[in-house]
Short mmCIF file of C-alpha atoms in Angstrom, two decimals:
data_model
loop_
_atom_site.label_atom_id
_atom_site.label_comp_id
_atom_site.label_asym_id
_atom_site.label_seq_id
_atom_site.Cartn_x
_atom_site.Cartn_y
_atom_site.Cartn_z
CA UNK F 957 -22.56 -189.02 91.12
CA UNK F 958 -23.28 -188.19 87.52
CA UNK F 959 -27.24 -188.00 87.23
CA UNK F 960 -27.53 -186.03 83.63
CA UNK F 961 -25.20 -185.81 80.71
CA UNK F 962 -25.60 -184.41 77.47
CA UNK F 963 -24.30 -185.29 73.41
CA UNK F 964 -25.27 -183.22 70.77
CA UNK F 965 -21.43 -183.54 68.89
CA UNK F 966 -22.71 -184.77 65.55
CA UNK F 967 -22.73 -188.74 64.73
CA UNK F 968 -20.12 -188.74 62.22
CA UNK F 969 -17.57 -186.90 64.86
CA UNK F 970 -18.84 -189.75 67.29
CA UNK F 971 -17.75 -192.57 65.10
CA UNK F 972 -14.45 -190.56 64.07
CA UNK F 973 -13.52 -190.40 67.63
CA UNK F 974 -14.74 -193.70 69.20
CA UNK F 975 -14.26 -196.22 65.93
CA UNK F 976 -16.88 -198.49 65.60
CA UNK F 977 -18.16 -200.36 62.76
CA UNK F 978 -22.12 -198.95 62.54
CA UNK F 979 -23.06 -195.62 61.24
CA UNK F 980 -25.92 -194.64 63.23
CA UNK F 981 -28.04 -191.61 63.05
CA UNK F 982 -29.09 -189.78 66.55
CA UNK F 983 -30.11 -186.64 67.11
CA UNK F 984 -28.52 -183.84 69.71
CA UNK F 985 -29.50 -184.62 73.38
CA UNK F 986 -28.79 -182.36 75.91
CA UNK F 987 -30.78 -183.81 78.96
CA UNK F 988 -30.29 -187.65 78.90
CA UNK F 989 -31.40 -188.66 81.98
CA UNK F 990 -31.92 -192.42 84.03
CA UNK F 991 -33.90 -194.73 82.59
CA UNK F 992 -33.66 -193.20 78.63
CA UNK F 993 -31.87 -195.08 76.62
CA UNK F 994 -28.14 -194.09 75.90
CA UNK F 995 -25.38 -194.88 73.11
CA UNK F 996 -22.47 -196.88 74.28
CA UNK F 997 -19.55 -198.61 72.96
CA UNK F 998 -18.57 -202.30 73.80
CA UNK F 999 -15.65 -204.27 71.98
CA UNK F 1000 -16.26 -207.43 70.44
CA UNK F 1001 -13.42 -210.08 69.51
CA UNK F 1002 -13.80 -211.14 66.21
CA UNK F 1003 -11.68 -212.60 63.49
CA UNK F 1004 -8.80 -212.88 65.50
CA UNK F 1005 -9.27 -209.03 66.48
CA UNK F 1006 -11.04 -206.70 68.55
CA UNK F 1007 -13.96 -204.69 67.07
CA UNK F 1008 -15.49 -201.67 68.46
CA UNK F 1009 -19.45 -201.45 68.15
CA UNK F 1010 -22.10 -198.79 68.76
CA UNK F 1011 -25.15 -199.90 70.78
CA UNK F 1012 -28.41 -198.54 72.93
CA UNK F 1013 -28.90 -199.37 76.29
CA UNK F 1014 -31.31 -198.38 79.41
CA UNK F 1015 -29.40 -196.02 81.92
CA UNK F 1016 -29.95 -198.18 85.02
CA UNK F 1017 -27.94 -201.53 85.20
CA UNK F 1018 -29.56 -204.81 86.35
CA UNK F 1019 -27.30 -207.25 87.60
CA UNK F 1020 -27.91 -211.22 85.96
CA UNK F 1021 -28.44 -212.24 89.97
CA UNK F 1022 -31.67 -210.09 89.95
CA UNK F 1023 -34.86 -211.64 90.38
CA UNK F 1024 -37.76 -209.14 90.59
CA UNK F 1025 -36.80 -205.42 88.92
CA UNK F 1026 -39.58 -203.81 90.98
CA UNK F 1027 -37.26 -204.32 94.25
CA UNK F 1028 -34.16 -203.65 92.47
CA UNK F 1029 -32.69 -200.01 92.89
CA UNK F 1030 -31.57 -197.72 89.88
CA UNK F 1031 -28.10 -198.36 89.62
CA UNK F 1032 -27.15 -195.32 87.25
CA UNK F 1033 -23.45 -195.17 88.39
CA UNK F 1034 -20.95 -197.28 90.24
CA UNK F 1035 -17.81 -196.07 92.55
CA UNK F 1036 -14.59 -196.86 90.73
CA UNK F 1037 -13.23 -197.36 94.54
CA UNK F 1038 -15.48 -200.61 95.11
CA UNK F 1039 -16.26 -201.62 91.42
CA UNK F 1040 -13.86 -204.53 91.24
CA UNK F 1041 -15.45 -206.18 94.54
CA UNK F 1042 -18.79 -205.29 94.52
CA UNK F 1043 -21.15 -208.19 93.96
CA UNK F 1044 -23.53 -205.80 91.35
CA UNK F 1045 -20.66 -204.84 88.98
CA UNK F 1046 -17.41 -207.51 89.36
CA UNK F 1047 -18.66 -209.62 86.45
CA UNK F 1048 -18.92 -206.73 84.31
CA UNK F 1049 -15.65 -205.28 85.31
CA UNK F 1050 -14.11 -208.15 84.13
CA UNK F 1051 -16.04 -208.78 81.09
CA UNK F 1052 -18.30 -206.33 80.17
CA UNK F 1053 -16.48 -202.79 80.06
CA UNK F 1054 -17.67 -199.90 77.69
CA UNK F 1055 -17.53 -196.03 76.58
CA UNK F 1056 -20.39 -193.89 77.38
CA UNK F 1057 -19.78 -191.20 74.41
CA UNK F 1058 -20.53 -187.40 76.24
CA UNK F 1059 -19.98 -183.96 75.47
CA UNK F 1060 -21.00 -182.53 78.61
CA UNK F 1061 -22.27 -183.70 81.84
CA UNK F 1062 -23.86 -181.64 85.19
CA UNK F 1063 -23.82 -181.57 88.80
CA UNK F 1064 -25.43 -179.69 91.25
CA UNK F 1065 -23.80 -177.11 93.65
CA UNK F 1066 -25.44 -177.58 96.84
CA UNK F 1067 -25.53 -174.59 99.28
CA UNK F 1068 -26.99 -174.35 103.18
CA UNK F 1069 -28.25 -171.14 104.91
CA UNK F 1070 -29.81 -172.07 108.27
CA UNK F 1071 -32.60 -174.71 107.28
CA UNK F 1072 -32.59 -173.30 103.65
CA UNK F 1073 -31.27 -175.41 101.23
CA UNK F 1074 -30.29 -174.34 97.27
CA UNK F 1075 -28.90 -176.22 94.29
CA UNK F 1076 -27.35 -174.52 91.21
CA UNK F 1077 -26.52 -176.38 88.56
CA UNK F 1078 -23.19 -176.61 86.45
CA UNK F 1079 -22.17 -177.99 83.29
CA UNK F 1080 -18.90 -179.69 82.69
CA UNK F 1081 -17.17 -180.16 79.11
CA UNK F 1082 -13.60 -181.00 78.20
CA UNK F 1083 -11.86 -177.67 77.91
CA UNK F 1084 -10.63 -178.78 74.49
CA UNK F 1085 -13.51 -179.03 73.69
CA UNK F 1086 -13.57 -182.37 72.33
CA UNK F 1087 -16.37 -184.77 73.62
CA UNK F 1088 -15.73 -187.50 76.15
CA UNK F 1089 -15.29 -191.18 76.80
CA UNK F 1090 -16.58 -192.20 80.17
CA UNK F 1091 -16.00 -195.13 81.47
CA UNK F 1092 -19.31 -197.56 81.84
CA UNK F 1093 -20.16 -201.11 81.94
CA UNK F 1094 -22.88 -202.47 80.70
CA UNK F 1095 -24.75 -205.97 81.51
CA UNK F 1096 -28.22 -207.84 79.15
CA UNK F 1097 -30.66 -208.63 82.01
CA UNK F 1098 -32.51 -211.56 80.97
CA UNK F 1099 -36.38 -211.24 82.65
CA UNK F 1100 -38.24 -214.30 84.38
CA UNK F 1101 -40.21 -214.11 80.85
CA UNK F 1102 -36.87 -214.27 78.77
CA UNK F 1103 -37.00 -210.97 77.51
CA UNK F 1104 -33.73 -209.13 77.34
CA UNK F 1105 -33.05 -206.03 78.27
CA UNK F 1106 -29.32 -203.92 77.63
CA UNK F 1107 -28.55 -202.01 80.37
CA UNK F 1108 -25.25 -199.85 81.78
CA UNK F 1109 -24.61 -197.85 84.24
CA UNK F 1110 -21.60 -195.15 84.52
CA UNK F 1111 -18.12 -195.38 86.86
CA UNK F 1112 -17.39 -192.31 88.88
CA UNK F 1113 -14.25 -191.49 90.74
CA UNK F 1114 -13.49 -188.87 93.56
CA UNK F 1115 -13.65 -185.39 91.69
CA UNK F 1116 -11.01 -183.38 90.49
CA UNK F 1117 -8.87 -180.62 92.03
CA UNK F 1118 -11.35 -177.98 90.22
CA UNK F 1119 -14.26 -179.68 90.19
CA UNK F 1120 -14.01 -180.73 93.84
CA UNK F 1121 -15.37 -176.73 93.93
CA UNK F 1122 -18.83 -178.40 92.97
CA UNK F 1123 -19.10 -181.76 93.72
CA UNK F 1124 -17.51 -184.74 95.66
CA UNK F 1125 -17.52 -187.17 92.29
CA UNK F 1126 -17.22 -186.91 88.77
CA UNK F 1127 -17.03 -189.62 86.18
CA UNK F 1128 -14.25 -191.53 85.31
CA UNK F 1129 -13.01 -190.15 82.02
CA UNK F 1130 -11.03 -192.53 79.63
CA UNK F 1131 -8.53 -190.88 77.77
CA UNK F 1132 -8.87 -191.60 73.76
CA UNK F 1133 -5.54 -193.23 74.24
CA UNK F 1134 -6.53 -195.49 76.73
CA UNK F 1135 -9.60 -196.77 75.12
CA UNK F 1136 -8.38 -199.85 73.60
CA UNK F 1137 -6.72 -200.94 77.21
CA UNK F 1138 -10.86 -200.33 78.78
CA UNK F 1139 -12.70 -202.25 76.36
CA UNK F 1140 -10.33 -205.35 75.81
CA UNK F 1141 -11.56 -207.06 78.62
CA UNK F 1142 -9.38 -210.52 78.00
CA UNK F 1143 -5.87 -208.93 77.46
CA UNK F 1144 -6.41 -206.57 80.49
CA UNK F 1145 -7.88 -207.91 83.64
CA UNK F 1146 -10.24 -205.64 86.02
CA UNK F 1147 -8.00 -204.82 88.40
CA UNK F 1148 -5.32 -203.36 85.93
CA UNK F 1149 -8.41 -201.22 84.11
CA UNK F 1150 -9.53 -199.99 87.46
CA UNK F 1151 -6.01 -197.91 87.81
CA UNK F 1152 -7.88 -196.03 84.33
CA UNK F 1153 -10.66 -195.17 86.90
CA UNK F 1154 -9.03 -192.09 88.13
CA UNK F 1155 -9.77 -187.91 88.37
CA UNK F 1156 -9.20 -185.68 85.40
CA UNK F 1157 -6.21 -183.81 85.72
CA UNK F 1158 -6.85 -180.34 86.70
CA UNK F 1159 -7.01 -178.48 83.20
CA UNK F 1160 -8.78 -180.98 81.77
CA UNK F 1161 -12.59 -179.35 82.40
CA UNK F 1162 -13.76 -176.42 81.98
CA UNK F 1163 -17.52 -175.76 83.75
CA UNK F 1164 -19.64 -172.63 84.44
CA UNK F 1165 -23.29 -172.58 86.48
CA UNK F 1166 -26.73 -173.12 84.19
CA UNK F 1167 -30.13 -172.28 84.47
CA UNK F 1168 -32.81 -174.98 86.59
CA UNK F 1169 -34.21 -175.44 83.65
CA UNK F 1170 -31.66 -178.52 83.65
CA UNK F 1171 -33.71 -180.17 86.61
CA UNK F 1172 -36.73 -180.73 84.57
CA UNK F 1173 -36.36 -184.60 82.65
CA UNK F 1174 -38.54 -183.11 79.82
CA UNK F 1175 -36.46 -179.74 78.81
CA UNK F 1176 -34.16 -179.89 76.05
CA UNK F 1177 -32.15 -178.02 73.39
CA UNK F 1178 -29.30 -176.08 72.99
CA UNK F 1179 -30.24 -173.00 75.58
CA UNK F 1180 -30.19 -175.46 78.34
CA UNK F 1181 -26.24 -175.23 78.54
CA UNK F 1182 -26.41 -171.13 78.24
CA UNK F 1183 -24.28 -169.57 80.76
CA UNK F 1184 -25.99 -167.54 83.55
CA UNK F 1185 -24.49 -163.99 83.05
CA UNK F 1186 -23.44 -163.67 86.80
CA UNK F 1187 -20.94 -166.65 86.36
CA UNK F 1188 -19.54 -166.49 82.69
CA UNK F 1189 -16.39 -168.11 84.08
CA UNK F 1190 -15.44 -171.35 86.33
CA UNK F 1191 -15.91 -170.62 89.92
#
């Protein structure tokens, strides 16, 4: 699953990189966590065209077929495996694609001894060090009150050849040249988008173990993402 991500590339770089018509102003965040708001990037048609457009939405997706929230769980991510045919997310996937704009994201390493159980965390970038587009949908819940709500959850796939050393999943990463096929959502049906929903190759991310300090929703700022000094390369 991915459970924490991080973007602190600056907003102009954002724009650059994802092209959409607003120039918003956000500040580094390198702890976004369920439930906080996050930036994402839809596609609109308009004018005969397409047009890409930044907006904010809760990190938990809510179905339209939900009727009380309370009894609802957190839907943060969805499999790219069962995302076409899954009741939660196959209107979305047809209609309702987006870009979830990262730099970095984490999992955590989990390790047994006897009953003992231990969980270091990593951080994963693009060894390019550009940031990344992962792949999200994203889905207005309308309340029994009529309040609205923008929501979105992020697609994972089965992890990498490196990153398999970690964790099971990682997000689905969409490839800058493959951003136009996610988003249009009437020229290319779900099925065809889901073959986007697929592991990074192996070179494509670089990662390295972090401090806990990670765990904790309320830490933030740059020495989060320090390396420890035992592990200054990928395992």
């Amino acid at each position: 699953m991915c459970g924490r991500y991080a973007l602190t590339s600056p907003p102009e770089a954002i724009r650059q990189l994802f092209g959409y018509a607003e120039t918003p102003n956000f500040p580094p965040r390198y702890n976004i966590a369920p439930t906080q708001p996050i930036p994402i990037v839809t596609a609109q048609r308009e004018d005969g065209g397409r047009m890409r457009h930044f907006m904010l939405a809760r990190w938990g997706f809510l179905p339209g077929f939900v009727k009380d929230v309370r009894e609802f769980p957190l839907l943060i991510n969805a499999r790219a495996e069962t995302v076409v045919e899954k009741a939660s997310f196959r209107n979305a996937m047809k209609r309702r694609r987006c870009l979830v704009p990262a730099d970095a994201y984490y999992e955590w390493l989990k390790l047994t001894s006897g009953r003992r159980i231990a969980r270091k965390p990593y951080l994963f970038h693009r060894a390019d060090g550009a940031p990344m587009g992962l792949a999200g949908l994203y889905e207005t819940y309308i309340g029994t009150d009529g309040a609205e709500i923008d929501t979105a959850c992020i697609l994972t796939t089965e992890a990498s050849a490196a990153t398999a050393a970690v964790h099971d999943r990682m997000p689905a990463i969409i490839e800058p040249g493959d951003f136009d096929a996610w988003l249009d959502c009437d020229a290319v049906s779900a099925t065809e988008a889901a073959a986007l929903l697929r592991p990074a190759n192996a070179d494509v991310l670089a990662f390295y173990e972090i401090g806990p300090d990670i765990g904790r929703v309320t830490s933030d700022g740059p020495a989060l993402q320090l390396p420890l000094a035992r592990t200054l390369t990928p395992i």
